[in-house]
Structure formats: C-alpha cells, structure tokens
Coordinates of C-alpha atoms in Angstrom, one line a residue:
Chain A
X1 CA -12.6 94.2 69.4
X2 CA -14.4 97.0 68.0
X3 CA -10.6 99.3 66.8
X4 CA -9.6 95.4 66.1
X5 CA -12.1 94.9 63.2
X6 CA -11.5 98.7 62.5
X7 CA -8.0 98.5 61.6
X8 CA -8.8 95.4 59.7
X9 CA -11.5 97.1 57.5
X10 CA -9.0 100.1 57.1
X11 CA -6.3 97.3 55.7
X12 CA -8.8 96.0 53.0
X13 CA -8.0 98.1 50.0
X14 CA -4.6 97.4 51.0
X15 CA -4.7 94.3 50.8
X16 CA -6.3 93.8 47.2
X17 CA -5.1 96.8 45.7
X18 CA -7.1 98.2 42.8
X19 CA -6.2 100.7 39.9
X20 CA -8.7 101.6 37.8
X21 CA -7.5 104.7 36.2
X22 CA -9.3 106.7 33.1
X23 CA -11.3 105.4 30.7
X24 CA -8.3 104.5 28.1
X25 CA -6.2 102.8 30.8
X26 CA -6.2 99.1 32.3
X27 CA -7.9 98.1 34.9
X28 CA -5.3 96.1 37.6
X29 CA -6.0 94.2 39.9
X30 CA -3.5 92.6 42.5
X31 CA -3.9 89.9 44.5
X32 CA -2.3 87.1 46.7
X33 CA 0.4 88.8 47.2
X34 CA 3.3 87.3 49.8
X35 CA 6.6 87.8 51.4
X36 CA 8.8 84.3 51.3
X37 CA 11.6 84.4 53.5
X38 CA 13.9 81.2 54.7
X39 CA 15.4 81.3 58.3
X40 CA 18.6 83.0 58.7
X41 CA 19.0 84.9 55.3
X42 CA 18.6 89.0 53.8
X43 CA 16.5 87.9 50.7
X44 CA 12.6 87.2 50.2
X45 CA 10.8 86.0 47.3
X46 CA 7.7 88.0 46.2
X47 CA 5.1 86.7 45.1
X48 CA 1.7 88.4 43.5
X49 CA -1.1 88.1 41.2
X50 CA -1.7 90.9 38.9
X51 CA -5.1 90.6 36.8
X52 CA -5.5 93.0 33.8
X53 CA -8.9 93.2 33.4
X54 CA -8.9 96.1 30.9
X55 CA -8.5 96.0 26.8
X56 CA -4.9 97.6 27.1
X57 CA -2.0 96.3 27.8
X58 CA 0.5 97.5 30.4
X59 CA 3.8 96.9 32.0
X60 CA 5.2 96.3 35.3
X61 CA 8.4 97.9 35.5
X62 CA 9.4 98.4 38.9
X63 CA 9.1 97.5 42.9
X64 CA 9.4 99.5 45.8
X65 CA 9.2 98.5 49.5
X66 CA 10.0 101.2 52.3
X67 CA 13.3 100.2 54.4
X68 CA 14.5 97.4 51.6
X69 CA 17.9 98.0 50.7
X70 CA 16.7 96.9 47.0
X71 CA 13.3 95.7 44.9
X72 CA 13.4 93.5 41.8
X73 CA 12.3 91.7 39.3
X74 CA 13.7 88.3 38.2
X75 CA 13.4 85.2 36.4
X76 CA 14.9 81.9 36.2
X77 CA 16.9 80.8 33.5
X78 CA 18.7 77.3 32.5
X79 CA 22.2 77.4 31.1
X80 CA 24.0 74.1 30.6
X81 CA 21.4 71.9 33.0
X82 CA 22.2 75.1 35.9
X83 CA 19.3 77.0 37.1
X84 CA 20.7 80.8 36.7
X85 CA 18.6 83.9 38.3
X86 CA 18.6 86.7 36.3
X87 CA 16.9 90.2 36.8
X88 CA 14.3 91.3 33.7
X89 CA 13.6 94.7 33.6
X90 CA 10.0 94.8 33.0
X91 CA 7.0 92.4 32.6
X92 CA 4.5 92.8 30.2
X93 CA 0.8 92.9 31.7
X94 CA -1.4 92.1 28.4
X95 CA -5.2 93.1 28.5
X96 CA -7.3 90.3 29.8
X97 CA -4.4 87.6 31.3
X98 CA -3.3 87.4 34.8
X99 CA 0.5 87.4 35.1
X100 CA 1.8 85.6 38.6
X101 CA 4.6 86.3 40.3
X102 CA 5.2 82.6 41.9
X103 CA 7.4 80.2 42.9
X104 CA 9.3 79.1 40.7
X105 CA 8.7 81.5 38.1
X106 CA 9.1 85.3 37.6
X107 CA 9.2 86.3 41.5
X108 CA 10.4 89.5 43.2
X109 CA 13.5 89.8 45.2
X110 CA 13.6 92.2 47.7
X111 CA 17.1 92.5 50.1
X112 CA 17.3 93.5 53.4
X113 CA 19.7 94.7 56.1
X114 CA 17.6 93.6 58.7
X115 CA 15.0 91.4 57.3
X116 CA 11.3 91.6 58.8
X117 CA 10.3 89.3 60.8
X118 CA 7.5 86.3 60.3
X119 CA 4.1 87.3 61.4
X120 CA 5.1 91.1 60.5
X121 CA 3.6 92.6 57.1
X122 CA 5.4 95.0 54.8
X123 CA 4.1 97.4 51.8
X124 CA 4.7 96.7 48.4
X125 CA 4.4 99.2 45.8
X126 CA 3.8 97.7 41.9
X127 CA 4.9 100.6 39.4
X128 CA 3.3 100.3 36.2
X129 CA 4.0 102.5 32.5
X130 CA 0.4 103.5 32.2
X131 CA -1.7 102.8 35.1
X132 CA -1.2 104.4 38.4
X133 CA 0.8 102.9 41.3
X134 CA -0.9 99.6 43.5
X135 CA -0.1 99.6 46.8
X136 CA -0.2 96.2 48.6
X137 CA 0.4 95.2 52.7
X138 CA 1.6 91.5 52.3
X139 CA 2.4 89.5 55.6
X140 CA 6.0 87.9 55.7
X141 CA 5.8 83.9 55.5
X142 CA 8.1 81.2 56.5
X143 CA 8.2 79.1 52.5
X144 CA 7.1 76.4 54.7
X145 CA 3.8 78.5 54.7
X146 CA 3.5 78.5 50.6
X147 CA 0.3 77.5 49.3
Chain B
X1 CA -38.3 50.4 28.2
X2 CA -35.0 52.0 28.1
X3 CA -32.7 48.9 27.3
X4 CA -29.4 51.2 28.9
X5 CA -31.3 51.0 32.4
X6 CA -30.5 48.4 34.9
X7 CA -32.2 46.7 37.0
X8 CA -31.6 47.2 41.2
X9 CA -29.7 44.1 41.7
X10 CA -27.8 44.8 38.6
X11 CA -27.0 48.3 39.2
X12 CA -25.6 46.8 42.8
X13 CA -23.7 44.6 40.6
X14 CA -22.8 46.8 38.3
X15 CA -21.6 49.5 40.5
X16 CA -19.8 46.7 43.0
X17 CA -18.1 45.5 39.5
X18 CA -17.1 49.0 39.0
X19 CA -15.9 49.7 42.1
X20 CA -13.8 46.5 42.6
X21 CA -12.0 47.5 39.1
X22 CA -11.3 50.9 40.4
X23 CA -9.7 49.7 43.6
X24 CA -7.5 47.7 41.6
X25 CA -6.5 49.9 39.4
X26 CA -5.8 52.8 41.8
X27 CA -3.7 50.4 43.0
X28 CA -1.4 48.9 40.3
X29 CA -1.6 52.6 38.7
X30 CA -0.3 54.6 41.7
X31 CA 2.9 51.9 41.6
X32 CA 2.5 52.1 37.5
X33 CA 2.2 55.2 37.1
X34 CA 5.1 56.4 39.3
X35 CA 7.7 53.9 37.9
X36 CA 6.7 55.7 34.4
X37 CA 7.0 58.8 36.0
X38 CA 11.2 58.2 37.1
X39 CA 11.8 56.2 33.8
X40 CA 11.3 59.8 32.3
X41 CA 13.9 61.2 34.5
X42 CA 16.3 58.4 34.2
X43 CA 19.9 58.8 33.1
X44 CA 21.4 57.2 30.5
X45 CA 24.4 56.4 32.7
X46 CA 23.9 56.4 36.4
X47 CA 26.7 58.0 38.7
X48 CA 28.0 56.7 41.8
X49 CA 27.3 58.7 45.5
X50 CA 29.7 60.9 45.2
X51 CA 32.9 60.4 47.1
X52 CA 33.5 63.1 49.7
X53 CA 33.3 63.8 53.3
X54 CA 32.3 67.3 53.7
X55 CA 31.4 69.4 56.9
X56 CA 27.3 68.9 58.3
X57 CA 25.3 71.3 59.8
X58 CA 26.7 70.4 63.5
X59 CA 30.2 70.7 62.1
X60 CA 31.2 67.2 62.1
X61 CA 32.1 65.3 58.7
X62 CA 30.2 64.0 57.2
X63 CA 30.9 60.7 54.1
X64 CA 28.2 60.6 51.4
X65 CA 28.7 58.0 50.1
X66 CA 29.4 55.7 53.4
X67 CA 25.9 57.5 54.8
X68 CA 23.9 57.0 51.3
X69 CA 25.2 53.3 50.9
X70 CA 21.4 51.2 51.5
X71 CA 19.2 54.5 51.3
X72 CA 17.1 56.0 49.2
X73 CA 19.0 59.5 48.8
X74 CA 18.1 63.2 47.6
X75 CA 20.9 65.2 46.6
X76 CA 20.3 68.8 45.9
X77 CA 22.9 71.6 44.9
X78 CA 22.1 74.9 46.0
X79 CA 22.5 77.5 48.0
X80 CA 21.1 79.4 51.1
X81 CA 20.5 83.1 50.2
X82 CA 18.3 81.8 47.2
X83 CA 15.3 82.8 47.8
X84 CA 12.9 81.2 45.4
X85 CA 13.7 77.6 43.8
X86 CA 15.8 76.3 46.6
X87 CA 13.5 77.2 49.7
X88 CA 10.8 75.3 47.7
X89 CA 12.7 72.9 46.3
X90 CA 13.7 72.1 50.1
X91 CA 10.4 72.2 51.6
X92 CA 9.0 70.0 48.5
X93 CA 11.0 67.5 50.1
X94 CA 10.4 68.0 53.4
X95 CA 6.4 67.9 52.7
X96 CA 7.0 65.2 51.2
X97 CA 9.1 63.6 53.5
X98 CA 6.6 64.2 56.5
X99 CA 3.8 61.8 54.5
X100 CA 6.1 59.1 54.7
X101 CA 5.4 56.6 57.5
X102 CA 8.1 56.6 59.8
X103 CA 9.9 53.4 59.0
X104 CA 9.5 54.6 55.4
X105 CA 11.0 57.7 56.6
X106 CA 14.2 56.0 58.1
X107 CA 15.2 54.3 54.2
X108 CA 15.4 58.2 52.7
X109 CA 18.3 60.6 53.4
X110 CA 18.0 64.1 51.7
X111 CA 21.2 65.9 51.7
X112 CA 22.0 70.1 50.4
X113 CA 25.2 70.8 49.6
X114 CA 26.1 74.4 49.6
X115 CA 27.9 75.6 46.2
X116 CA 28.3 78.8 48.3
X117 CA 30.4 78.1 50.9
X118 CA 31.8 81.4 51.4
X119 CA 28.1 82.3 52.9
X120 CA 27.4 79.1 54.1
X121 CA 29.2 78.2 57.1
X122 CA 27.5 75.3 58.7
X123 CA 26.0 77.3 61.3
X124 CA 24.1 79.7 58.4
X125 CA 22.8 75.7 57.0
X126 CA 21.7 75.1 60.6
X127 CA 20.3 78.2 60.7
X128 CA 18.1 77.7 57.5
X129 CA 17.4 73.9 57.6
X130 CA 15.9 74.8 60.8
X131 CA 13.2 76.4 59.2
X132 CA 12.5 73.8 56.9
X133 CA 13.5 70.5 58.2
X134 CA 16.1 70.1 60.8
X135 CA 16.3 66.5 60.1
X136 CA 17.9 66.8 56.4
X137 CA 21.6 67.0 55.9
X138 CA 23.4 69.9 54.9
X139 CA 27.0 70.1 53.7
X140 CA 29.4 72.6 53.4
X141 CA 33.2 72.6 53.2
X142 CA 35.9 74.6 50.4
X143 CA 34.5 75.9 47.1
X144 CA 37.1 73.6 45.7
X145 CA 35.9 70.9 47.5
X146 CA 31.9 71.1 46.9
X147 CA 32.4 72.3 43.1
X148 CA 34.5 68.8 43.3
X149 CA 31.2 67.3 44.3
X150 CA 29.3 68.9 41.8
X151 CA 31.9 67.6 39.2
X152 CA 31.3 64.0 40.2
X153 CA 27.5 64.2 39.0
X154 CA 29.1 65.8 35.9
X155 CA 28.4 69.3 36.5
X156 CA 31.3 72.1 36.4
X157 CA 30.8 75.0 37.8
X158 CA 30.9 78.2 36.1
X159 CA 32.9 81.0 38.0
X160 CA 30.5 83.1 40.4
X161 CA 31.3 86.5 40.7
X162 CA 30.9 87.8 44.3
X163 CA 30.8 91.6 45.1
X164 CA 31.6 93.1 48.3
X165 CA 28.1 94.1 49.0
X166 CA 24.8 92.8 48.0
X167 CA 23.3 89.7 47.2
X168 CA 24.9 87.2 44.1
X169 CA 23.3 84.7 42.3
X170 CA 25.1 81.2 42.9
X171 CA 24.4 78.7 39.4
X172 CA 23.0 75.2 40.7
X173 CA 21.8 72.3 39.3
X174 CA 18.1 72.1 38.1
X175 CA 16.9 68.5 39.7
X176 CA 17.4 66.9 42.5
X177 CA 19.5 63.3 42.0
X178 CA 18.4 60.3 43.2
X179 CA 20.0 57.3 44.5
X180 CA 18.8 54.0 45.2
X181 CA 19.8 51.6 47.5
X182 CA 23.0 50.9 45.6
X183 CA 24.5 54.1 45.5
X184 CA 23.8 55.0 42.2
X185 CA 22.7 58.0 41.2
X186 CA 19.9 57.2 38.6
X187 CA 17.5 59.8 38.6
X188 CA 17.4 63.7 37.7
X189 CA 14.1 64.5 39.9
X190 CA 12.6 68.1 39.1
X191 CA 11.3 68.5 43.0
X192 CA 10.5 72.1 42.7
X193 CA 8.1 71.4 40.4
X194 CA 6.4 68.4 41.8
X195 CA 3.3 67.9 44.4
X196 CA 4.6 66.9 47.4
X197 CA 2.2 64.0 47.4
X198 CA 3.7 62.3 44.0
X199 CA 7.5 62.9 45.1
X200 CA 6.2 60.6 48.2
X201 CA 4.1 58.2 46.1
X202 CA 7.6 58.2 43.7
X203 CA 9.7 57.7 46.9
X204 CA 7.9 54.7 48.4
X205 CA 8.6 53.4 44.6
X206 CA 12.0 53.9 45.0
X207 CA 11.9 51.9 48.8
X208 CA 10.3 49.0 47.1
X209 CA 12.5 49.3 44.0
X210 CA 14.8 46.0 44.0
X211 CA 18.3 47.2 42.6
X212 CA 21.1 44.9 41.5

C-alpha cells in the first residue's frame, strides 16, 4: 500500500507536466493528456491540453514516444464534402490560450508495431521551439473511454 | 409594500403555473427542436439505400437496401485504421444507440462500410466493431465495389495512394446519412460532432417521423 501510493506520488509530475523555464520564456502547462486506440489496429489518437500561461508565444513542433515506429501531428481537412487527414508541422502555442489536442480536431498520431495494450500507460514527450521539453505518462484508452 | 412580491398562495400558483408551462414546453421543444435540428441537415434531393450486397463482419452478404427497407438507418463511410473521427464517430453512435429503449433500439440499423478494403477484411471490422459495438454492421467487399457505394450517395472517390509500409490516410465522407423508414437517404448527420444524447433525442424523431 505504502510503495503503492509511492509510485503514485513519484508519477505526479509526470502526469501534469510543467515547464517553466527562464524568465523570458513561456510557462507550459500540459494536461489531460490520452492515448485513443480502437481494437485491432497500429494507430492511436493523442490527445492533450497545453496551457500557455506565459506572455510569449511558443510552438509545438514535434512528438516523441519511446518504441513508436512514428509521432505526429495532424489535422483534419474537408476537400469536396471528404474528410482528409493531413500532417501540420507545427502548432502555434500563443501566450495566454490553451491549445487542445482533441477529438476531432488537431490530434496526435502515433504508429505502432505492436501497439500497447489498454490499461498500459506510455510517455509522451511535447517538443517545443523555446521552452524545454514536457514529458507526459498518458494511460492507453479504449475511444469508448473518451470523455 | 413591494407590489412585485406575491403573496403564499400566489407564489404556489405562480410557481405551479410556471412549472406546468415548462413541462410543456420541454416537451413540444425536445420534438421541436430536433425536427429543426435535421431540417438543417436535409438534402435537397434524397437518395435511395444504396443498392449493393456487400460482405458483413461474419462474412456473409449482406443487401442494404433489402435490410434498411422499414428502418431508421446510419450509414457511415470510413475506415478502420483511422484513428480519430471514425472511432468517435462510431462510438457517438453507439452511445447513442445504448439510450435508446430497446424496442426503439430494434427500428435503427447503423451500418460502416470500409472504403479500405485492402485493410479491412471482415475479420479486421469484427475485430474493431468489437470494441465499439458488436451489434452495428460492417461492410466490406472490392474497392470497386464499395467506392460503387460511395458513388450512389454521390460521392467519387479520389484515388488513395497506399505505400508498402506505414499507415495511409483513406478520404471519407464528413456525415453520417440517414434514412428513414422509406429508404431514402434524407439527411447528412455530422455524428462526430454531436452529444450522444441529441443524436438519440434526433433518432426517436426520426422513429416517429411518418414518411410517404
């Protein structure tokens, strides 16, 4: 019970990464974040909440998850009444504004080999232009799960 | 004495009064409200159930428009290695689908067809309407065949392409079409996008909707 709680306290700052940085560079916050993955398929959704709580702006520009075979960034478009998926390169963070990754929306994609299984957790890692890297442990959800 | 303040028997009145108007207005407006809601997805020209008889999850064939003809159906283009808008455009429905009483239930068919059949065999559909709701129907068959499908609702399909390794992005359609009783196609429904609550408050619309 006791290492239980432990570990837990030990995942916190995972959880709810924070980077605060000098004084000249934002303050991010991310949060909510979330591994979406149907049955029987390679590819998850990402999904996060990144709060800029500093007066600078700055830019997500990449993903990175241990053992995925790839980590991006994408978008929906609509091209004669088609949805289309297509990967941006970066997403602007601007100072004071919370910018979701969410369903529907700008989301991660991240492919697997062997995709994690539900109930398992896996680390993110946000990559930013200015600030320093966040590191988040998200747990893998059925989308049936999706708030 | 304050002239706005009412007296006990008339604030029991009063408040009966307003409660009585509520209840009847939470009640015409639910109805109102969501027949307002589909006329602004209605097409122009409705379309006819497609007609095809593709492959189901269990491998057996499966006739659209002989198993739509008398139900409410959802028809929803997609494909399974998606992993954003069709998962929750699929468990929309089926969130929806699970506040509906049973009988209710029994009017409704919601059916995916694969636009990616090189990937989605029907075990692979199995596989991933398992996860979601084993009760929908999901159909697969030759690329020919479903972008055949797709061309009935008036949709062509744009030419994917697919490299050897990695994950591809599959175009689909943006709404879900809806078909009432008569096997016409009358609605473009944006499920993705919707509370599962109102898509079930629009579907019990659509039960009681009498169609010539």
């Amino acid at each position: 019970m006791v290492r239980s709680v432990r570990n837990y306290l030990l995942l916190l700052p995972l959880l709810a990464g924070c980077s605060t940085g000098g004084a000249d560079l934002p303050t991010l916050e991310a949060r909510e974040g979330m591994a979406s993955i149907p049955a029987g398929v390679s590819s998850m959704a990402f999904y996060v909440q990144i709060e800029n709580r500093g007066s600078d702006p700055d830019t997500l520009v990449a993903l990175a998850v241990p053992g995925a075979e790839s980590a991006t960034i994408h978008t929906m478009t609509m091209e004669g009444g088609m949805h289309r998926m297509e990967e941006v390169p970066f997403l602007p963070l601007p100072a004071g504004e919370v910018v979701a990754l969410r369903p529907g929306g700008h989301h991660g994609m991240i492919e697997w080999e062997t995709p994690p299984e539900y109930g398992d957790s896996i680390e993110v890692t946000l990559r930013f232009t200015r600030s320093e890297d966040l590191t988040l442990r998200i747990p893998v959800i059925s989308p049936l799960e999706l708030p | 004495m304050n002239r706005f303040k009412l007296k006990r028997s008339d604030r029991f009145r009063h408040t009966s009064t307003c409660l009585l108007a509520a209840l009847l207005l939470s009640g015409c407006d639910s109805s109102a409200l969501s027949k307002q809601r589909l006329a602004e997805f209605e097409f122009h020209e409705p379309r006819p159930l497609p007609e095809a008889v593709l492959t189901d999850q269990n491998g057996e064939p499966f006739d659209l428009r002989a198993e739509g003809a008398g139900k409410i159906t959802f028809l929803f283009f997609g494909f399974t290695s998606c992993p954003d808008i069709c998962p929750l455009t699929m468990v929309n429905m089926a969130r929806a689908a699970a506040l509906l009483e049973p009988a209710e239930r029994e009017e409704v068919l919601i059916v995916f067809v694969t636009l990616d059949p090189p990937r989605d065999s029907p075990e692979q559909i199995a596989l991933w309407l398992g996860g979601i709701d084993p009760s929908f129907v999901g159909l697969t068959g030759t690329q020919a065949e479903v972008n055949e499908v797709l061309g009935q609702m008036g949709y062509s399909m744009p030419s994917v392409p697919r490299p050897e390794s990695g994950n591809y992005d599959v175009p689909h359609p943006a709404t879900v079409f809806v078909f009432t009783r008569d096997g016409l196609g009358r609605y473009g429904y944006p499920v993705g996008s919707r509370p599962p609550e109102t898509i079930a408050e629009d579907l019990r619309t659509l039960i009681a909707m009498e169609t010539s």
